[in-house]
């Protein structure tokens, strides 16, 4: 008849409650959804005989509830309905949640599509950074070591300041100025200096920023850039690394609809669209002018080309003065000696040298930057970070004789650059280093100098053959550089007795996939084989002479190697004492420079297809012969 007690009383079957209601035995009842609780007028007996006054009943359906309400109301029982608002609200929210999620997803999708549409519409806007006259200006006083380039650009500044003078005479200022030079020589700085001197707006952008994944974006950005420049005239547009979009059209396997070609075509059209009265100058920078499209270089576009090369000694001194401005220098710091010892450094290299010297002084908690800091900074930049010494005795011996071989050959040959330091302390990826300093800035190199360089490079391998009686992989980098130099002597520089003045160098000015498919080589396979044979002969001849030279001076080789095993680092003076060469006039000239290390010779990486003019800075930074590269 009943169930277990609950919070509202004993659970009673619906049929019993209905019978009690019809018998007028229910005093009150409260409905809560499908459940009802109440009390009897007279207690009833449960299944186990207990008296039940309060009860709980489950009303299964609405019909059952209506049937129960009829006798209750007729007999005057107290009937109440208590709706659970919290439960109903929860049910409502649960039912509403799917609708909210669907609406939210639709709103998010619409907004995302709108953002994508806005982003796509914004692809065509230029990403150029604008430097207005209100911002701190760079002037020619901030540019050192490039006097010739500054002189060339002075006319551009004068035109931007007083264009009427030129227009009245019917003169047309160059619409474009192309700055050509190795990285780090100050091409961007020169362009900003022109804008600063002329007090005009300056728009700067990298050529790679024109190109995106969508076709036509580059051309649209070019149009937007030149429109902004015209709206802010007089102004300067500077495009860095223009070879990214300005390379020769038609090269490679792609078709004529390449995105870069469309960008270049638009750039050519914009530069042609300048009026003579529009004071907009386009300046661009590149270190690969040989790959640029001829249409870009013709008069009327980039019709003025300014070479921004590596600074000479005077230029390096001026650059050092700028970058040491505001830095506390010790009394022993001689900027003139630093300029002498940094042959081949670009402006960026010198700035890095000064910064590394300051960091080195800070690491040792010094209040001033000393010459020692500059020397350590030079070693860190050129030779690499010092690593722990070699622990294997045999490996130390191999490296010592390898580096001693380089040093002895360089010291004995009259056309070699003087050796300034020999070390078997690993630096960077090299197990040992032999460092040189050229006697002066070089622009041209003789056959004797280059042949001596090959012998010096082979000195390490030759020493291993003579003393160790076996060869190691430590000469890999030396052999690669020697072979490359010998091939250029034969193919490019006309320094082979067999081929005379013929040039068989490949056209490296067009380094694009597919270009060679339509061009072909200018010499036969038989000639190519003869070139290889001549290179092999030149290397073998230099190797044999190096073996003979070191065998004849075996005592010097052993003495220097044994000293390296003990001292690990040997400077120039100590090396001369060991070799008994204090009277070498080349060493005396360099000894006047108190800077401990010098820049290497550019002969390591001669420029392609040229008679060794203005070597690239990467070459000059790699002169130190190393073992284990």
Coordinates of C-alpha atoms in Angstrom, one line a residue:
X1 CA 0.0 0.0 0.0
X2 CA 2.9 2.4 0.7
X3 CA 6.6 2.8 0.1
X4 CA 9.5 4.2 1.8
X5 CA 9.3 7.6 3.7
X6 CA 10.5 10.7 1.8
X7 CA 11.0 14.3 2.8
X8 CA 7.2 14.9 2.3
X9 CA 6.0 11.7 4.0
X10 CA 5.4 8.1 3.1
X11 CA 5.0 7.4 -0.6
X12 CA 1.5 6.1 -1.3
X13 CA 0.2 4.6 -4.4
X14 CA -2.0 6.9 -6.6
X15 CA -5.0 4.5 -6.4
X16 CA -5.0 4.6 -2.5
X17 CA -4.8 8.5 -2.5
X18 CA -7.7 8.6 -5.1
X19 CA -9.8 6.4 -2.8
X20 CA -9.0 8.5 0.3
X21 CA -9.9 11.6 -1.6
X22 CA -13.3 10.2 -2.5
X23 CA -13.7 9.1 1.1
X24 CA -13.1 12.8 2.2
X25 CA -10.0 11.7 4.2
X26 CA -7.5 14.2 2.7
X27 CA -7.0 17.4 4.6
X28 CA -4.6 19.1 2.3
X29 CA -2.5 18.4 -0.8
X30 CA 0.2 20.3 -2.7
X31 CA 1.0 19.6 -6.3
X32 CA 4.6 20.0 -7.5
X33 CA 4.7 19.0 -11.1
X34 CA 4.2 15.2 -11.3
X35 CA 4.6 14.8 -7.5
X36 CA 2.1 15.7 -4.8
X37 CA 2.5 15.8 -1.0
X38 CA -0.3 16.1 1.6
X39 CA -1.8 14.9 4.9
X40 CA -4.8 12.7 5.9
X41 CA -7.6 13.8 8.2
X42 CA -7.5 10.4 9.9
X43 CA -4.2 8.5 9.7
X44 CA -4.3 5.3 7.7
X45 CA -2.4 2.0 8.3
X46 CA 0.5 1.2 6.2
X47 CA 1.7 -2.2 5.0
X48 CA 3.6 -2.9 8.2
X49 CA 0.8 -1.5 10.4
X50 CA 2.3 1.9 11.1
X51 CA 0.0 5.0 11.1
X52 CA 0.5 7.3 8.1
X53 CA -0.4 10.9 8.4
X54 CA 1.7 12.6 5.7
X55 CA 2.1 11.2 2.3
X56 CA 3.7 11.6 -1.1
X57 CA 2.2 10.4 -4.3
X58 CA 3.3 10.4 -7.9
X59 CA 0.6 11.6 -10.2
X60 CA 1.5 9.8 -13.5
X61 CA -0.5 12.0 -16.0
X62 CA -2.4 15.2 -16.2
X63 CA -5.6 13.1 -16.6
X64 CA -4.8 11.4 -13.3
X65 CA -4.4 14.8 -11.7
X66 CA -7.7 15.9 -13.0
X67 CA -9.4 12.8 -11.6
X68 CA -7.8 13.4 -8.2
X69 CA -8.8 17.1 -8.1
X70 CA -12.5 16.4 -8.6
X71 CA -13.2 14.7 -5.2
X72 CA -10.7 16.9 -3.5
X73 CA -12.5 20.1 -4.5
X74 CA -15.9 18.6 -3.9
X75 CA -14.9 17.6 -0.3
X76 CA -13.3 21.0 0.4
X77 CA -9.7 19.7 0.8
X78 CA -7.0 22.3 0.8
X79 CA -5.4 22.1 -2.7
X80 CA -2.2 24.1 -3.7
X81 CA 0.0 24.1 -6.7
X82 CA 3.7 25.0 -6.1
X83 CA 5.5 25.4 -9.5
X84 CA 9.3 24.9 -9.4
X85 CA 10.5 28.1 -11.2
X86 CA 14.1 27.1 -11.1
X87 CA 13.5 23.8 -12.8
X88 CA 11.4 25.4 -15.4
X89 CA 14.0 28.1 -16.1
X90 CA 16.7 25.4 -16.5
X91 CA 14.5 23.5 -18.9
X92 CA 13.9 26.7 -20.9
X93 CA 17.6 27.4 -21.1
X94 CA 18.4 23.8 -22.1
X95 CA 15.9 24.1 -24.9
X96 CA 17.2 27.5 -25.9
X97 CA 20.9 26.5 -26.0
X98 CA 20.9 24.9 -29.5
X99 CA 19.2 27.9 -30.9
X100 CA 21.7 30.2 -29.4
X101 CA 24.6 28.1 -30.6
X102 CA 23.3 28.1 -34.2
X103 CA 22.7 31.8 -34.2
X104 CA 26.2 32.4 -32.7
X105 CA 27.8 30.2 -35.4
X106 CA 26.0 32.1 -38.1
X107 CA 27.1 35.5 -36.7
X108 CA 30.8 34.3 -36.4
X109 CA 30.8 32.9 -39.9
X110 CA 29.4 36.2 -41.3
X111 CA 32.0 38.3 -39.4
X112 CA 34.8 36.0 -40.5
X113 CA 33.8 36.3 -44.1
X114 CA 33.6 40.1 -43.7
X115 CA 37.1 40.2 -42.2
X116 CA 38.5 38.1 -45.0
X117 CA 36.8 40.4 -47.5
X118 CA 38.4 43.4 -45.9
X119 CA 41.8 41.7 -45.7
X120 CA 41.6 40.8 -49.4
X121 CA 40.6 44.4 -50.2
X122 CA 43.6 45.6 -48.2
X123 CA 46.1 43.4 -50.0
X124 CA 46.4 46.0 -52.7
X125 CA 47.6 48.7 -50.2
X126 CA 51.3 49.3 -50.0
X127 CA 53.2 48.2 -46.9
X128 CA 55.7 51.0 -47.2
X129 CA 56.8 52.8 -44.1
X130 CA 56.7 56.5 -44.3
X131 CA 59.3 58.8 -42.6
X132 CA 58.0 62.3 -42.6
X133 CA 60.0 65.5 -42.0
X134 CA 58.7 65.6 -38.4
X135 CA 60.7 62.5 -37.5
X136 CA 64.3 62.6 -36.5
X137 CA 66.3 63.0 -39.6
X138 CA 69.4 61.2 -41.0
X139 CA 71.8 63.5 -42.8
X140 CA 75.0 63.1 -44.7
X141 CA 76.9 63.8 -41.5
X142 CA 75.6 60.4 -40.2
X143 CA 77.1 58.7 -43.3
X144 CA 80.9 58.1 -43.3
X145 CA 83.2 56.3 -45.6
X146 CA 81.2 57.0 -48.8
X147 CA 82.3 60.4 -50.0
X148 CA 82.0 59.5 -53.7
X149 CA 78.5 58.2 -53.3
X150 CA 77.5 61.3 -51.2
X151 CA 78.9 63.6 -53.9
X152 CA 76.8 61.8 -56.5
X153 CA 73.6 62.2 -54.4
X154 CA 74.2 65.9 -53.7
X155 CA 72.6 66.8 -57.0
X156 CA 69.5 64.8 -56.1
X157 CA 69.2 66.8 -52.8
X158 CA 69.6 70.1 -54.6
X159 CA 66.9 69.2 -57.1
X160 CA 64.4 68.3 -54.3
X161 CA 65.2 71.6 -52.5
X162 CA 65.1 73.9 -55.6
X163 CA 63.4 72.1 -58.5
X164 CA 62.6 75.4 -60.2
X165 CA 66.2 76.0 -61.1
X166 CA 66.4 72.8 -63.1
X167 CA 62.9 73.0 -64.7
X168 CA 63.7 76.6 -65.9
X169 CA 66.6 75.3 -67.8
X170 CA 64.7 72.3 -69.3
X171 CA 66.8 69.9 -67.3
X172 CA 65.3 66.6 -66.1
X173 CA 66.6 65.2 -62.9
X174 CA 67.3 61.5 -62.9
X175 CA 64.0 59.8 -62.1
X176 CA 65.7 56.8 -60.5
X177 CA 68.9 56.2 -58.6
X178 CA 70.2 52.7 -58.1
X179 CA 72.6 52.1 -55.2
X180 CA 74.8 49.1 -56.0
X181 CA 77.1 47.5 -53.4
X182 CA 77.6 44.7 -51.0
X183 CA 75.4 44.2 -47.9
X184 CA 76.1 46.5 -45.0
X185 CA 77.8 49.3 -46.9
X186 CA 75.1 51.9 -46.1
X187 CA 72.8 51.9 -49.1
X188 CA 69.6 52.3 -47.0
X189 CA 71.3 54.9 -44.8
X190 CA 72.4 56.9 -47.8
X191 CA 68.8 56.9 -49.2
X192 CA 67.5 58.2 -45.8
X193 CA 70.2 60.8 -45.7
X194 CA 69.1 62.1 -49.0
X195 CA 65.5 62.5 -47.7
X196 CA 66.9 64.1 -44.5
X197 CA 69.0 66.6 -46.3
X198 CA 66.2 67.5 -48.7
X199 CA 63.6 67.6 -45.8
X200 CA 61.1 65.5 -47.8
X201 CA 58.9 62.5 -47.1
X202 CA 60.6 59.2 -47.4
X203 CA 58.8 55.9 -48.3
X204 CA 60.8 52.8 -47.6
X205 CA 59.8 49.2 -48.6
X206 CA 61.5 45.9 -49.3
X207 CA 60.8 44.6 -52.8
X208 CA 59.7 41.2 -51.4
X209 CA 56.8 43.0 -49.7
X210 CA 55.2 43.6 -53.1
X211 CA 54.5 40.0 -53.8
X212 CA 51.7 37.9 -52.1
X213 CA 50.0 34.7 -52.9
X214 CA 47.2 36.4 -54.9
X215 CA 47.9 37.4 -58.5
X216 CA 47.8 41.2 -59.1
X217 CA 48.5 42.2 -55.5
X218 CA 52.1 43.3 -56.3
X219 CA 51.0 45.5 -59.1
X220 CA 48.3 47.0 -57.0
X221 CA 50.7 47.8 -54.2
X222 CA 53.1 49.5 -56.7
X223 CA 50.2 51.7 -57.8
X224 CA 49.3 52.6 -54.3
X225 CA 52.9 53.3 -53.3
X226 CA 53.5 55.7 -56.2
X227 CA 50.1 57.4 -55.6
X228 CA 51.1 58.1 -52.0
X229 CA 54.5 59.4 -53.1
X230 CA 52.8 61.8 -55.6
X231 CA 50.3 62.9 -53.0
X232 CA 53.2 63.7 -50.6
X233 CA 55.5 65.2 -53.3
X234 CA 58.3 66.2 -53.1
X235 CA 59.2 62.7 -51.8
X236 CA 61.6 59.8 -52.1
X237 CA 60.5 56.2 -52.7
X238 CA 63.2 53.7 -51.6
X239 CA 62.9 50.1 -52.6
X240 CA 65.4 47.8 -50.9
X241 CA 66.7 44.6 -52.5
X242 CA 64.9 45.5 -55.7
X243 CA 66.3 42.4 -57.4
X244 CA 63.5 40.4 -55.6
X245 CA 61.1 41.8 -58.2
X246 CA 63.3 43.5 -60.8
X247 CA 65.1 40.4 -62.1
X248 CA 65.2 39.9 -65.9
X249 CA 61.9 38.8 -67.4
X250 CA 61.7 35.7 -69.4
X251 CA 64.2 33.8 -67.3
X252 CA 63.3 30.4 -65.9
X253 CA 60.6 27.9 -66.8
X254 CA 57.7 30.0 -65.7
X255 CA 55.4 31.8 -68.1
X256 CA 54.8 35.5 -68.7
X257 CA 52.1 35.7 -66.1
X258 CA 54.5 35.4 -63.1
X259 CA 53.4 37.6 -60.3
X260 CA 56.9 39.2 -60.0
X261 CA 56.8 40.0 -63.7
X262 CA 53.5 41.8 -63.4
X263 CA 54.9 43.7 -60.4
X264 CA 57.9 44.7 -62.5
X265 CA 55.8 45.7 -65.4
X266 CA 53.7 48.0 -63.2
X267 CA 56.8 49.5 -61.7
X268 CA 58.2 50.3 -65.2
X269 CA 54.9 51.9 -66.2
X270 CA 54.8 54.0 -63.0
X271 CA 58.3 55.3 -63.5
X272 CA 57.5 56.2 -67.1
X273 CA 54.4 58.1 -65.9
X274 CA 56.3 60.7 -63.9
X275 CA 55.9 64.3 -65.2
X276 CA 59.0 66.5 -65.3
X277 CA 57.4 68.7 -62.7
X278 CA 56.8 65.8 -60.3
X279 CA 59.4 65.9 -57.5
X280 CA 59.3 62.2 -56.8
X281 CA 62.7 60.3 -56.8
X282 CA 62.8 56.6 -56.9
X283 CA 65.9 55.1 -55.1
X284 CA 66.6 51.4 -55.0
X285 CA 69.4 49.2 -53.5
X286 CA 70.8 45.9 -54.7
X287 CA 73.9 43.8 -54.4
X288 CA 72.9 41.8 -57.6
X289 CA 72.6 44.5 -60.2
X290 CA 73.7 42.0 -62.9
X291 CA 70.4 40.2 -62.7
X292 CA 68.2 43.2 -63.1
X293 CA 66.0 43.6 -66.2
X294 CA 67.6 45.9 -68.8
X295 CA 64.4 47.9 -69.1
X296 CA 64.7 48.9 -65.5
X297 CA 68.2 50.3 -66.0
X298 CA 67.6 52.3 -69.2
X299 CA 67.7 56.1 -69.2
X300 CA 64.5 57.5 -67.9
X301 CA 64.1 54.9 -65.2
X302 CA 67.1 54.0 -63.1
X303 CA 69.4 56.1 -65.2
X304 CA 71.9 56.9 -62.5
X305 CA 73.8 54.1 -60.8
X306 CA 75.9 54.9 -57.7
X307 CA 78.4 52.3 -56.4
X308 CA 78.5 52.0 -52.6
X309 CA 81.6 49.9 -52.0
X310 CA 83.6 48.8 -49.0
X311 CA 85.2 51.8 -47.3
X312 CA 89.0 52.4 -47.4
X313 CA 91.2 53.1 -44.4
X314 CA 90.1 56.7 -44.2
X315 CA 86.4 55.7 -44.5
X316 CA 86.7 53.1 -41.9
X317 CA 88.3 55.6 -39.5
X318 CA 85.4 58.0 -40.0
X319 CA 82.9 55.2 -39.5
X320 CA 84.6 54.1 -36.3
X321 CA 84.4 57.7 -35.0
X322 CA 80.6 57.7 -35.6
X323 CA 80.0 54.3 -33.9
X324 CA 82.3 55.0 -30.9
X325 CA 80.5 58.3 -30.3
X326 CA 79.1 58.2 -26.8
X327 CA 81.1 55.2 -25.8
X328 CA 83.8 55.6 -23.1
X329 CA 87.1 54.5 -24.7
X330 CA 90.3 53.7 -22.8
X331 CA 93.3 55.9 -23.5
X332 CA 95.0 52.9 -25.3
X333 CA 92.3 52.7 -27.9
X334 CA 93.7 53.9 -31.3
X335 CA 91.0 54.2 -33.9
X336 CA 93.6 54.7 -36.6
X337 CA 95.1 51.3 -35.8
X338 CA 91.6 49.8 -35.8
X339 CA 91.0 51.2 -39.2
X340 CA 94.3 49.7 -40.5
X341 CA 93.4 46.3 -39.0
X342 CA 89.9 46.0 -40.4
X343 CA 90.5 45.8 -44.1
X344 CA 87.4 44.6 -45.9
X345 CA 85.0 45.5 -43.2
X346 CA 81.8 47.2 -44.2
X347 CA 80.0 49.9 -42.2
X348 CA 77.8 47.3 -40.6
X349 CA 80.8 45.2 -39.7
X350 CA 82.4 48.1 -38.0
X351 CA 79.2 48.9 -36.1
X352 CA 79.1 45.3 -35.0
X353 CA 82.7 45.4 -33.9
X354 CA 82.2 48.5 -31.7
X355 CA 79.1 46.9 -30.2
X356 CA 80.8 43.6 -29.5
X357 CA 83.7 45.5 -27.9
X358 CA 81.3 47.3 -25.6
X359 CA 79.6 44.0 -24.7
X360 CA 83.0 42.5 -23.9
X361 CA 83.9 45.4 -21.6
X362 CA 80.5 45.0 -19.9
X363 CA 81.1 41.3 -19.4
X364 CA 84.3 42.0 -17.5
X365 CA 82.6 44.9 -15.5
X366 CA 85.0 47.5 -17.0
X367 CA 84.1 51.2 -17.0
X368 CA 85.9 51.8 -20.3
X369 CA 86.4 50.0 -23.6
X370 CA 90.0 49.0 -24.1
X371 CA 91.9 47.8 -27.1
X372 CA 91.7 44.3 -25.6
X373 CA 88.0 44.5 -26.0
X374 CA 88.2 45.4 -29.6
X375 CA 90.7 42.6 -30.2
X376 CA 88.4 40.0 -28.5
X377 CA 85.4 41.4 -30.5
X378 CA 87.4 41.0 -33.7
X379 CA 88.2 37.4 -32.9
X380 CA 84.6 36.7 -32.0
X381 CA 83.3 38.2 -35.3
X382 CA 85.9 36.9 -37.8
X383 CA 87.1 33.7 -36.2
X384 CA 84.0 32.6 -34.3
X385 CA 83.1 31.9 -30.7
X386 CA 85.9 30.2 -28.8
X387 CA 85.2 26.6 -27.9
X388 CA 86.8 24.3 -25.3
X389 CA 90.3 23.1 -26.3
X390 CA 90.7 19.7 -27.9
X391 CA 91.2 16.9 -25.5
X392 CA 92.4 14.1 -27.8
X393 CA 96.3 14.2 -28.1
X394 CA 96.4 12.9 -31.6
X395 CA 93.8 15.3 -32.9
X396 CA 95.6 18.2 -31.3
X397 CA 98.8 17.1 -33.0
X398 CA 97.1 16.9 -36.4
X399 CA 95.5 20.4 -36.0
X400 CA 98.8 21.9 -34.8
X401 CA 100.7 20.6 -37.9
X402 CA 97.9 21.6 -40.2
X403 CA 97.8 25.2 -39.0
X404 CA 101.6 25.3 -38.8
X405 CA 101.7 24.3 -42.4
X406 CA 99.5 27.2 -43.4
X407 CA 101.6 29.6 -41.4
X408 CA 105.0 28.4 -42.5
X409 CA 104.0 28.5 -46.2
X410 CA 102.6 32.0 -45.9
X411 CA 105.6 33.2 -44.0
X412 CA 108.1 31.8 -46.6
X413 CA 106.3 33.0 -49.8
X414 CA 107.0 36.7 -50.7
X415 CA 103.5 37.3 -52.2
X416 CA 101.5 36.1 -49.3
X417 CA 99.7 38.2 -46.8
X418 CA 101.5 38.3 -43.4
X419 CA 100.4 35.9 -40.7
X420 CA 99.2 37.6 -37.5
X421 CA 98.0 34.7 -35.4
X422 CA 98.0 31.0 -35.3
X423 CA 95.8 29.0 -32.9
X424 CA 94.7 25.5 -32.3
X425 CA 91.9 26.6 -30.0
X426 CA 88.6 25.6 -31.7
X427 CA 86.5 28.6 -32.9
X428 CA 83.1 28.2 -34.4
X429 CA 83.2 25.1 -36.6
X430 CA 87.0 25.3 -37.1
X431 CA 89.4 23.2 -35.0
X432 CA 92.2 25.7 -35.6
X433 CA 92.7 29.0 -37.3
X434 CA 95.5 30.8 -39.1
X435 CA 94.8 34.5 -39.5
X436 CA 96.3 37.0 -41.9
X437 CA 96.3 40.8 -42.5
X438 CA 96.7 42.2 -46.0
X439 CA 99.3 45.0 -46.2
X440 CA 96.8 47.4 -47.7
X441 CA 93.3 47.7 -49.3
X442 CA 93.4 45.6 -52.5
X443 CA 91.3 46.1 -55.6
X444 CA 93.3 44.0 -58.1
X445 CA 95.3 40.8 -57.7
X446 CA 98.2 39.4 -59.6
X447 CA 98.7 35.9 -60.8
X448 CA 101.6 35.5 -58.3
X449 CA 99.4 36.5 -55.4
X450 CA 96.6 34.1 -56.4
X451 CA 99.0 31.2 -57.0
X452 CA 100.6 31.9 -53.6
X453 CA 97.2 31.8 -52.1
X454 CA 96.6 28.4 -53.5
X455 CA 99.9 27.2 -52.1
X456 CA 99.0 28.6 -48.7
X457 CA 95.6 26.9 -48.7
X458 CA 97.3 23.6 -49.5
X459 CA 99.9 24.1 -46.8
X460 CA 97.8 22.4 -44.1
X461 CA 97.2 19.2 -46.1
X462 CA 100.8 19.1 -47.2
X463 CA 102.0 19.3 -43.5
X464 CA 99.7 16.4 -42.6
X465 CA 101.2 14.3 -45.5
X466 CA 104.8 15.1 -44.4
X467 CA 104.5 14.7 -40.6
X468 CA 101.4 12.7 -39.9
X469 CA 101.8 10.4 -42.9
X470 CA 98.0 10.4 -43.5
X471 CA 95.4 12.9 -44.4
X472 CA 92.3 14.0 -42.6
X473 CA 89.0 15.8 -43.4
X474 CA 90.3 19.0 -41.9
X475 CA 91.4 20.2 -45.3
X476 CA 88.0 20.1 -46.9
X477 CA 87.4 23.8 -46.8
X478 CA 90.9 24.5 -48.0
X479 CA 90.6 22.2 -50.9
X480 CA 87.3 23.7 -52.0
X481 CA 88.6 27.2 -51.9
X482 CA 91.8 26.3 -53.7
X483 CA 89.9 24.5 -56.4
X484 CA 87.5 27.3 -56.9
X485 CA 90.4 29.8 -57.1
X486 CA 92.3 27.7 -59.6
X487 CA 89.2 27.3 -61.8
X488 CA 88.7 31.0 -61.8
X489 CA 92.3 31.6 -62.8
X490 CA 91.9 29.2 -65.7
X491 CA 88.3 30.1 -66.8
X492 CA 87.7 33.7 -65.8
X493 CA 91.0 35.6 -65.3
X494 CA 93.0 34.4 -68.3
X495 CA 95.9 33.2 -66.1
X496 CA 96.5 29.9 -67.7
X497 CA 99.4 29.3 -70.1
X498 CA 97.4 26.6 -71.9
X499 CA 94.3 28.8 -72.7
X500 CA 95.9 32.2 -72.7
X501 CA 93.4 35.1 -72.7
X502 CA 90.3 33.0 -73.3
X503 CA 87.4 33.2 -70.9
X504 CA 85.4 30.1 -70.3
X505 CA 83.4 31.2 -67.3
X506 CA 79.8 30.2 -67.2
X507 CA 77.3 33.1 -67.3
X508 CA 76.5 33.3 -63.6
X509 CA 74.7 36.6 -64.0
X510 CA 71.5 34.6 -64.7
X511 CA 71.1 32.2 -61.8
X512 CA 67.5 31.2 -62.7
X513 CA 66.1 27.8 -63.4
X514 CA 65.7 27.1 -67.0
X515 CA 67.9 30.0 -68.3
X516 CA 70.7 27.6 -69.4
X517 CA 68.2 25.5 -71.4
X518 CA 67.9 28.2 -74.1
X519 CA 71.5 29.6 -73.8
X520 CA 73.8 26.7 -73.9
X521 CA 77.6 26.8 -73.2
X522 CA 79.9 28.8 -75.4
X523 CA 82.5 26.0 -75.5
X524 CA 82.5 22.3 -76.3
X525 CA 82.6 19.3 -74.0
X526 CA 86.2 18.7 -75.1
X527 CA 87.2 22.2 -74.0
X528 CA 85.4 21.7 -70.7
X529 CA 87.4 18.5 -70.1
X530 CA 90.6 20.5 -71.0
X531 CA 89.7 23.2 -68.5
X532 CA 89.2 20.5 -65.8
X533 CA 92.6 19.0 -66.7
X534 CA 94.2 22.4 -66.5
X535 CA 92.7 23.1 -63.1
X536 CA 93.9 19.7 -61.9
X537 CA 97.4 20.4 -63.3
X538 CA 97.5 23.8 -61.5
X539 CA 96.4 22.3 -58.2
X540 CA 98.9 19.4 -58.5
X541 CA 101.7 21.8 -59.4
X542 CA 101.0 24.0 -56.4
X543 CA 100.7 21.0 -54.1
X544 CA 104.0 19.6 -55.3
X545 CA 105.7 22.9 -54.7
X546 CA 104.1 23.2 -51.3
X547 CA 105.4 19.7 -50.3
X548 CA 108.9 20.7 -51.5
X549 CA 108.8 24.0 -49.6
X550 CA 107.7 22.4 -46.3
X551 CA 110.1 19.5 -46.7
X552 CA 113.0 21.9 -47.1
X553 CA 111.8 23.9 -44.1
X554 CA 110.7 20.9 -42.0
X555 CA 112.6 22.2 -38.9
X556 CA 110.5 25.4 -39.0
X557 CA 107.3 23.4 -39.4
X558 CA 108.1 21.1 -36.4
X559 CA 109.2 24.0 -34.3
X560 CA 106.0 26.0 -34.8
X561 CA 103.7 23.0 -34.4
X562 CA 105.4 21.9 -31.1
X563 CA 105.1 25.5 -29.9
X564 CA 101.4 25.5 -30.8
X565 CA 100.9 22.3 -28.8
X566 CA 102.3 24.0 -25.7
X567 CA 101.0 27.6 -26.1
X568 CA 97.8 26.9 -28.2
X569 CA 97.8 30.6 -29.4
X570 CA 100.9 32.2 -31.1
X571 CA 100.9 35.9 -32.1
X572 CA 102.9 37.3 -34.9
X573 CA 106.0 38.3 -32.9
X574 CA 106.4 34.9 -31.3
X575 CA 105.9 33.2 -34.6
X576 CA 108.6 35.2 -36.2
X577 CA 111.0 34.4 -33.4
X578 CA 110.2 30.7 -33.7
X579 CA 110.7 30.8 -37.5
X580 CA 113.8 33.0 -37.2
X581 CA 112.2 35.6 -39.5
X582 CA 112.4 38.9 -37.5
X583 CA 113.9 40.7 -40.5
X584 CA 111.0 40.0 -42.8
X585 CA 110.1 43.5 -44.2
X586 CA 106.4 42.5 -44.7
X587 CA 106.1 41.7 -41.1
X588 CA 107.8 45.0 -40.0
X589 CA 105.3 47.0 -42.0
X590 CA 102.4 45.3 -40.4
X591 CA 103.9 45.2 -36.9
X592 CA 103.4 49.0 -36.7
X593 CA 99.7 48.2 -36.3
X594 CA 99.2 47.3 -32.7
X595 CA 95.8 45.8 -33.4
X596 CA 96.2 42.1 -32.8
X597 CA 94.2 40.8 -35.8
X598 CA 93.5 41.9 -39.3
X599 CA 90.9 41.3 -41.9
X600 CA 91.5 38.6 -44.4
X601 CA 92.1 38.9 -48.1
X602 CA 89.2 39.1 -50.5
X603 CA 90.9 36.6 -52.7
X604 CA 89.0 33.8 -51.0
X605 CA 85.8 34.7 -52.8
X606 CA 86.5 36.6 -55.9
X607 CA 83.5 38.2 -57.6
X608 CA 82.0 36.3 -60.5
X609 CA 83.1 37.3 -64.0
X610 CA 85.1 40.3 -63.0
X611 CA 88.8 41.0 -62.8
X612 CA 88.7 41.0 -59.0
X613 CA 87.3 44.5 -58.6
X614 CA 85.5 45.4 -55.3
X615 CA 85.3 41.9 -53.8
X616 CA 82.2 41.1 -51.8
X617 CA 82.5 41.5 -48.0
X618 CA 81.5 37.9 -47.4
X619 CA 84.8 37.0 -49.0
X620 CA 86.9 39.2 -46.9
X621 CA 85.3 37.9 -43.7
X622 CA 86.5 34.3 -44.5
X623 CA 90.2 34.7 -45.0
X624 CA 91.4 32.9 -41.9
X625 CA 92.4 29.4 -43.0
X626 CA 90.8 26.8 -40.7
X627 CA 91.0 23.2 -40.0
X628 CA 88.0 21.0 -39.5
X629 CA 85.5 23.3 -41.3

